[in-house]
Amino acid sequence: MLVIVKKNYDEISKEAAQIVADRLRRKPNMVLGLATGSTPLGLYKELIRIHKKEGLDFSKVTTFNLDEYVGLPPTHRQSYNYFMYQNLFKHINIPQHAIHVPDGMAHDIDGFCDWYEQEMQRFGGIDLQVLGIGANGHVAFNEPGSSLGSRTRVKTLTQETRQNNARFFKGKEEVPRYAITMGIGTIMDAKELIMLATGSGKADAIKAAAEGPLTSQCPASVVQLHRKTFVIVDKEAGAKLTGLYPGSWKSSFTLAR
Ligand code: GLP
């Protein structure tokens, strides 16, 4: 695991974008795993900038998103389908058929989840997966207590997550109760992971993920078992990590573990 501590949100976004762009240039037909939430927005903005200014080519890429709310159609403004189109896909040259976001309106949800797993395999598995982290240590919608070997499936959202995500809806009651999410086992199969976090509200979660015990109570802690993970945080989100030098972020400190 490489823990990279940067000065601010702008810098973590650029650092993550450089890694994605590098992998894409080396392997134009890479399979890219994408995340939603406010954290990766800066990364997506920077990828759009690199696409427009430097010609970063997405024409051969295939993407798979982590999760989607059950019951929200792609036209719903808070659906993750909508989010991805607005914040990334419509600004880059990715073909429509190469985009995979779970279908929150699927009639046969279990069948859909099996198909989603098979599609990832059919494309050779995810090369690089982008991840955020919830304040309670969730990744995608794998809430505390999720099986560490889980695959794509339906999960019940915790009250805490619904509360945290209420800011995007008219109120907490509007936040769906269920979501389709890649499992922890699915995420662990990705060849590389980038976990992003910003702000003091994520400091405990990052501490637990990178340095706490490996436990399903903090699903993000499973990254400790992964072969190649970048944890990229600003100084606030990284504030509780041990092993950092005072003022580490000034030199864009990297802690190799
Ligand atoms: C949601 C998403 C996660 C995301 C998390 C944190 O629950 N399903 O993938 O990591 O929120 O979101 P934010 O980046 O807005 O803090």
Coordinates of C-alpha atoms and ligand atoms in Angstrom, one line a residue:
M1 CA 0.0 0.0 0.0
L2 CA 1.2 3.5 -0.9
V3 CA -0.3 6.2 1.3
I4 CA 0.2 9.5 -0.5
V5 CA -0.5 12.6 1.6
K6 CA -1.2 15.8 -0.4
K7 CA -1.8 19.4 0.6
N8 CA -5.4 19.7 -0.6
Y9 CA -8.2 18.3 -2.6
D10 CA -6.9 19.8 -5.8
E11 CA -3.6 18.0 -5.4
I12 CA -5.2 14.6 -4.6
S13 CA -7.4 14.9 -7.6
K14 CA -4.4 15.6 -9.9
E15 CA -2.3 12.8 -8.4
A16 CA -5.1 10.3 -9.0
A17 CA -5.7 11.6 -12.5
Q18 CA -2.0 11.2 -13.3
I19 CA -2.2 7.5 -12.3
V20 CA -5.3 6.9 -14.3
A21 CA -4.0 8.7 -17.4
D22 CA -0.7 6.8 -17.1
R23 CA -2.4 3.4 -17.0
L24 CA -4.7 4.4 -19.9
R25 CA -1.8 5.5 -22.1
R26 CA 0.0 2.2 -21.4
K27 CA -3.1 0.1 -22.0
P28 CA -5.7 2.0 -24.2
N29 CA -8.3 -0.8 -23.8
M30 CA -8.0 -0.9 -20.1
V31 CA -11.0 -1.8 -17.8
L32 CA -11.5 1.1 -15.5
G33 CA -13.6 0.9 -12.3
L34 CA -15.3 4.1 -11.3
A35 CA -16.9 5.5 -8.2
T36 CA -19.4 8.2 -7.4
G37 CA -19.8 10.5 -4.4
S38 CA -18.3 14.0 -4.1
T39 CA -14.7 12.9 -3.6
P40 CA -13.9 11.7 -7.2
L41 CA -15.4 14.8 -8.8
G42 CA -12.0 16.5 -8.9
L43 CA -10.4 13.5 -10.5
Y44 CA -13.1 13.4 -13.2
K45 CA -12.6 17.1 -13.8
E46 CA -8.9 16.6 -14.3
L47 CA -9.4 13.6 -16.6
I48 CA -11.7 15.7 -18.7
R49 CA -9.1 18.5 -18.8
I50 CA -6.4 16.0 -19.8
H51 CA -8.7 14.6 -22.5
K52 CA -9.5 18.0 -23.9
K53 CA -6.0 19.5 -23.7
E54 CA -3.7 16.5 -24.1
G55 CA -5.9 14.2 -26.1
L56 CA -6.2 11.4 -23.5
D57 CA -8.1 8.8 -25.5
F58 CA -11.1 6.9 -23.9
S59 CA -12.3 5.4 -27.2
K60 CA -11.1 1.9 -26.3
V61 CA -11.7 1.9 -22.6
T62 CA -14.4 -0.1 -20.8
T63 CA -15.8 1.1 -17.5
F64 CA -17.7 -0.5 -14.6
N65 CA -19.2 1.6 -11.9
L66 CA -19.3 0.4 -8.3
D67 CA -22.9 0.9 -7.4
E68 CA -26.4 2.3 -7.9
Y69 CA -29.4 3.0 -5.8
V70 CA -32.3 0.5 -6.2
G71 CA -35.4 2.1 -7.7
L72 CA -33.8 5.1 -9.3
P73 CA -33.9 5.3 -13.1
P74 CA -30.9 6.7 -15.0
T75 CA -32.9 9.9 -15.6
H76 CA -33.2 10.5 -11.9
R77 CA -30.8 13.4 -10.9
Q78 CA -29.5 11.5 -7.9
S79 CA -29.0 8.2 -9.7
Y80 CA -25.3 7.2 -10.1
N81 CA -26.0 6.7 -13.8
Y82 CA -27.0 10.4 -14.1
F83 CA -24.1 11.4 -12.0
M84 CA -21.6 9.6 -14.2
Y85 CA -23.0 11.0 -17.5
Q86 CA -23.0 14.6 -16.1
N87 CA -19.7 14.5 -14.5
L88 CA -17.6 12.4 -16.8
F89 CA -19.0 10.4 -19.7
K90 CA -20.6 13.2 -21.7
H91 CA -17.3 15.1 -21.7
I92 CA -15.0 12.4 -23.0
N93 CA -14.9 10.1 -26.1
I94 CA -16.1 6.9 -24.4
P95 CA -18.5 4.9 -26.6
Q96 CA -21.9 4.3 -25.0
H97 CA -21.6 0.5 -25.2
A98 CA -18.4 0.5 -23.2
I99 CA -20.1 2.1 -20.1
H100 CA -21.5 -0.2 -17.3
V101 CA -23.3 1.2 -14.4
P102 CA -25.6 -1.1 -12.3
D103 CA -29.2 -1.0 -13.3
G104 CA -31.2 0.2 -10.3
M105 CA -34.4 -0.6 -12.2
A106 CA -33.6 -4.2 -13.0
H107 CA -36.6 -6.5 -12.5
D108 CA -34.5 -9.5 -11.7
I109 CA -31.9 -7.9 -9.5
D110 CA -30.1 -11.1 -8.6
G111 CA -29.9 -12.1 -12.3
F112 CA -28.5 -8.6 -13.1
C113 CA -25.9 -8.9 -10.4
D114 CA -24.7 -12.2 -11.7
W115 CA -24.6 -10.8 -15.2
Y116 CA -22.6 -7.8 -14.0
E117 CA -19.9 -10.0 -12.5
Q118 CA -19.7 -12.1 -15.7
E119 CA -19.3 -9.0 -17.8
M120 CA -16.4 -7.9 -15.7
Q121 CA -14.8 -11.3 -16.3
R122 CA -15.6 -11.2 -20.0
F123 CA -13.5 -8.0 -20.3
G124 CA -10.7 -9.6 -18.4
G125 CA -11.3 -8.0 -15.0
I126 CA -10.9 -4.5 -13.7
D127 CA -7.4 -3.1 -14.2
L128 CA -7.8 -0.1 -12.0
Q129 CA -10.6 0.7 -9.6
V130 CA -11.3 4.1 -8.1
L131 CA -12.8 4.1 -4.6
G132 CA -14.0 6.7 -2.2
I133 CA -14.7 5.8 1.5
G134 CA -17.7 6.4 3.7
A135 CA -17.3 8.0 7.1
N136 CA -18.1 4.6 8.6
G137 CA -15.5 2.9 6.5
H138 CA -17.9 1.7 3.8
V139 CA -16.6 1.2 0.2
A140 CA -19.1 1.4 -2.6
F141 CA -22.2 0.4 -0.7
N142 CA -20.5 -2.3 1.3
E143 CA -21.6 -1.2 4.8
P144 CA -19.9 -2.3 8.0
G145 CA -20.6 -6.0 8.5
S146 CA -20.4 -6.8 4.8
S147 CA -18.8 -10.1 3.9
L148 CA -15.2 -9.6 2.9
G149 CA -15.6 -12.1 0.1
S150 CA -18.9 -10.7 -1.2
R151 CA -19.7 -10.2 -4.9
T152 CA -22.1 -7.8 -6.7
R153 CA -25.4 -7.9 -4.8
V154 CA -28.2 -5.9 -3.1
K155 CA -27.3 -4.2 0.2
T156 CA -29.4 -2.4 2.8
L157 CA -28.0 1.0 3.4
T158 CA -27.4 2.0 7.1
Q159 CA -29.2 4.9 8.7
E160 CA -25.8 6.7 8.9
T161 CA -25.2 6.4 5.1
R162 CA -28.7 7.5 4.3
Q163 CA -28.2 10.5 6.6
N164 CA -24.9 11.4 5.0
N165 CA -26.3 11.1 1.5
A166 CA -29.5 13.0 2.4
R167 CA -27.7 16.2 1.3
F168 CA -28.2 15.2 -2.3
F169 CA -31.9 14.5 -1.9
K170 CA -34.8 16.5 -0.5
G171 CA -34.4 14.7 2.8
K172 CA -33.3 11.5 4.4
E173 CA -36.6 9.7 3.7
E174 CA -36.0 10.3 0.0
V175 CA -32.7 8.3 0.0
P176 CA -33.4 4.8 -1.2
R177 CA -33.0 2.0 1.3
Y178 CA -31.3 -0.5 -1.0
A179 CA -28.5 -0.4 -3.5
I180 CA -26.8 -2.7 -5.9
T181 CA -23.1 -2.7 -5.2
M182 CA -20.0 -4.6 -6.3
G183 CA -18.9 -6.8 -3.4
I184 CA -15.7 -6.5 -1.4
G185 CA -14.4 -9.6 -3.2
T186 CA -15.3 -8.0 -6.5
I187 CA -13.3 -4.9 -5.6
M188 CA -10.4 -7.0 -4.4
D189 CA -10.1 -8.7 -7.8
A190 CA -9.1 -5.3 -9.4
K191 CA -5.4 -5.3 -10.3
E192 CA -4.9 -1.9 -8.8
L193 CA -6.9 0.3 -6.4
I194 CA -6.9 4.0 -5.8
M195 CA -8.7 5.0 -2.6
L196 CA -9.4 8.8 -2.3
A197 CA -10.4 10.8 0.8
T198 CA -10.6 14.4 1.7
G199 CA -11.4 16.4 4.8
S200 CA -11.3 15.7 8.6
G201 CA -14.6 13.9 8.4
K202 CA -12.8 11.0 6.8
A203 CA -9.8 10.9 9.2
D204 CA -11.1 8.1 11.4
A205 CA -12.2 6.0 8.4
I206 CA -8.8 6.4 6.7
K207 CA -7.0 5.6 10.0
A208 CA -9.2 2.5 10.4
A209 CA -8.8 1.4 6.8
A210 CA -5.0 1.8 6.5
E211 CA -3.9 1.0 10.1
G212 CA -6.8 -0.5 12.0
P213 CA -7.6 -4.2 12.3
L214 CA -8.7 -6.0 9.2
T215 CA -12.4 -6.4 9.9
S216 CA -15.8 -6.4 8.2
Q217 CA -16.8 -3.7 10.6
C218 CA -14.6 -1.4 8.5
P219 CA -14.9 -2.8 5.0
A220 CA -12.3 -0.5 3.6
S221 CA -9.7 -2.2 5.8
V222 CA -9.6 -5.0 3.3
V223 CA -7.2 -2.9 1.2
Q224 CA -4.5 -4.0 3.6
L225 CA -4.8 -7.4 1.9
H226 CA -4.6 -6.0 -1.6
R227 CA -1.4 -6.3 -3.7
K228 CA -1.4 -2.8 -5.2
T229 CA -3.4 0.0 -3.5
F230 CA -2.8 3.8 -3.5
V231 CA -4.5 5.6 -0.6
I232 CA -4.4 9.3 -1.7
V233 CA -5.5 11.7 1.0
D234 CA -5.3 15.4 1.9
K235 CA -3.6 16.4 5.1
E236 CA -7.0 16.6 7.0
A237 CA -8.1 13.0 6.0
G238 CA -4.6 11.7 6.7
A239 CA -4.2 13.5 10.0
K240 CA -4.7 10.4 12.3
L241 CA -2.2 8.2 10.4
T242 CA 0.9 7.2 12.3
G243 CA 4.3 7.2 10.6
L244 CA 3.9 10.5 8.9
Y245 CA 6.5 13.2 9.5
P246 CA 5.3 16.6 10.8
G247 CA 4.3 18.6 7.8
S248 CA 4.6 15.6 5.6
W249 CA 2.1 16.9 3.1
K250 CA 4.4 19.8 2.2
S251 CA 6.6 17.5 0.2
S252 CA 3.7 15.3 -1.0
F253 CA 4.8 12.6 1.4
T254 CA 4.5 9.0 0.4
L255 CA 4.4 6.3 3.0
A256 CA 5.2 2.9 1.6
R257 CA 3.8 -0.1 3.4
Ligands
GLP1 C1 -21.5 6.8 -1.2 C2 -20.9 5.9 -2.3 C3 -19.5 5.6 -2.1 C4 -18.7 6.8 -1.7 C5 -19.3 7.4 -0.4 C6 -18.6 8.6 0.1 O1 -22.1 6.1 -0.2 N1 -21.7 4.8 -2.6 O2 -18.9 5.0 -3.2 O3 -17.4 6.5 -1.5 O4 -20.7 7.7 -0.6 O5 -19.1 9.8 -0.6 P1 -18.4 11.2 -0.6 O6 -17.2 11.0 -1.5 O7 -19.4 12.1 -1.1 O8 -17.9 11.5 0.8

